[in-house]
Amino acid sequence: MTKKFKVGDHVTWNSEAGQVSGHIVRVHTSDVDYKGYVHHASKDDPQYEIKSDKTDHVAMHKGKALRRLSR
């Protein structure tokens, strides 16, 4: 089962630069064109838009790539 998150959740994920953390700013439940690439999403398997804690970078990931951090 895919992990479910909501706007405001604090999450972490692995990136090329190492472990990154941020807050979910939007949940996409249909395909979305982001940075020239179509990210496939559905109600059962959404894409999460996440703003990094340390930079203004915004990333897009599915729930299976994320881990919730305690508040």
Coordinates of N, CA and C in Angstrom, one line a residue, residues 3-47:
K3 N 2.1 5.0 0.8 CA 1.9 5.9 1.9 C 1.2 7.1 1.5
K4 N 0.3 7.6 2.4 CA -0.5 8.8 2.1 C 0.0 10.0 3.0
F5 N 0.1 11.1 2.4 CA 0.5 12.3 3.1 C -0.4 13.4 2.8
K6 N -0.3 14.5 3.6 CA -1.2 15.7 3.3 C -0.4 16.9 3.3
V7 N -1.0 18.0 2.8 CA -0.3 19.3 2.8 C 0.1 19.7 4.2
G8 N 1.4 20.1 4.4 CA 1.9 20.5 5.7 C 2.7 19.4 6.3
D9 N 2.6 18.2 5.9 CA 3.4 17.1 6.5 C 4.9 17.4 6.2
H10 N 5.8 17.1 7.2 CA 7.2 17.2 7.1 C 7.8 15.9 6.7
V11 N 8.5 15.8 5.6 CA 8.9 14.6 5.1 C 10.4 14.6 4.7
T12 N 11.0 13.5 4.5 CA 12.4 13.4 4.0 C 12.5 12.4 2.9
W13 N 13.5 12.6 2.0 CA 13.7 11.7 0.9 C 15.2 11.7 0.5
N14 N 15.6 10.7 -0.2 CA 17.0 10.6 -0.7 C 17.0 11.4 -2.1
S15 N 18.1 12.2 -2.2 CA 18.3 12.9 -3.5 C 19.8 12.6 -3.9
E16 N 20.2 13.1 -5.1 CA 21.5 12.9 -5.5 C 22.5 13.6 -4.5
A17 N 22.0 14.6 -3.8 CA 22.9 15.4 -2.9 C 22.8 14.8 -1.5
G18 N 22.1 13.7 -1.3 CA 21.9 13.1 0.0 C 20.5 13.2 0.6
Q19 N 20.4 13.1 1.9 CA 19.1 13.2 2.5 C 18.6 14.6 2.5
V20 N 17.3 14.8 2.1 CA 16.7 16.2 2.0 C 15.4 16.1 2.8
S21 N 15.0 17.2 3.4 CA 13.7 17.3 4.1 C 13.0 18.5 3.6
G22 N 11.7 18.5 3.8 CA 10.8 19.6 3.4 C 9.4 19.4 3.8
H23 N 8.5 20.3 3.4 CA 7.1 20.3 3.7 C 6.3 20.1 2.4
I24 N 5.3 19.3 2.5 CA 4.4 19.1 1.3 C 3.6 20.4 1.2
V25 N 3.6 20.9 0.0 CA 2.9 22.1 -0.3 C 1.6 21.9 -1.2
R26 N 1.6 20.7 -1.9 CA 0.5 20.4 -2.8 C 0.5 18.9 -3.0
V27 N -0.7 18.4 -3.2 CA -0.9 17.0 -3.5 C -1.6 16.9 -4.9
H28 N -0.9 16.2 -5.9 CA -1.5 16.1 -7.2 C -2.1 14.7 -7.4
T29 N -3.4 14.7 -7.8 CA -4.1 13.4 -8.0 C -4.4 13.2 -9.5
S30 N -3.8 14.0 -10.3 CA -3.9 13.7 -11.8 C -2.6 14.1 -12.4
D31 N -2.3 13.6 -13.6 CA -1.0 13.9 -14.2 C -0.7 15.4 -14.2
V32 N 0.6 15.7 -14.0 CA 1.0 17.1 -13.9 C 2.3 17.3 -14.7
D33 N 2.3 18.4 -15.5 CA 3.6 18.7 -16.2 C 4.4 19.6 -15.3
Y34 N 5.6 19.1 -14.9 CA 6.4 19.8 -14.0 C 7.8 19.8 -14.5
K35 N 8.4 21.0 -14.8 CA 9.8 21.1 -15.3 C 10.0 20.4 -16.6
G36 N 9.0 20.4 -17.4 CA 9.1 19.8 -18.8 C 8.9 18.3 -18.8
Y37 N 8.4 17.7 -17.7 CA 8.2 16.2 -17.6 C 6.9 16.0 -17.0
V38 N 6.1 15.0 -17.6 CA 4.8 14.7 -17.1 C 5.0 13.7 -15.9
H39 N 4.5 14.1 -14.8 CA 4.6 13.2 -13.6 C 3.2 12.6 -13.5
H40 N 3.2 11.3 -13.6 CA 1.9 10.5 -13.5 C 1.4 10.4 -12.1
A41 N 0.1 10.8 -11.9 CA -0.5 10.7 -10.6 C -1.9 10.3 -10.7
S42 N -2.4 9.7 -9.7 CA -3.9 9.4 -9.6 C -4.3 9.5 -8.1
K43 N -5.6 9.4 -7.9 CA -6.1 9.5 -6.6 C -5.5 8.4 -5.7
D44 N -5.3 7.2 -6.2 CA -4.7 6.1 -5.5 C -3.2 6.2 -5.3
D45 N -2.5 6.9 -6.2 CA -1.1 7.0 -6.2 C -0.7 8.5 -6.6
P46 N -0.9 9.4 -5.6 CA -0.6 10.8 -5.9 C 0.9 11.2 -6.0
Q47 N 1.1 12.3 -6.6 CA 2.5 12.9 -6.6 C 2.4 14.1 -5.5

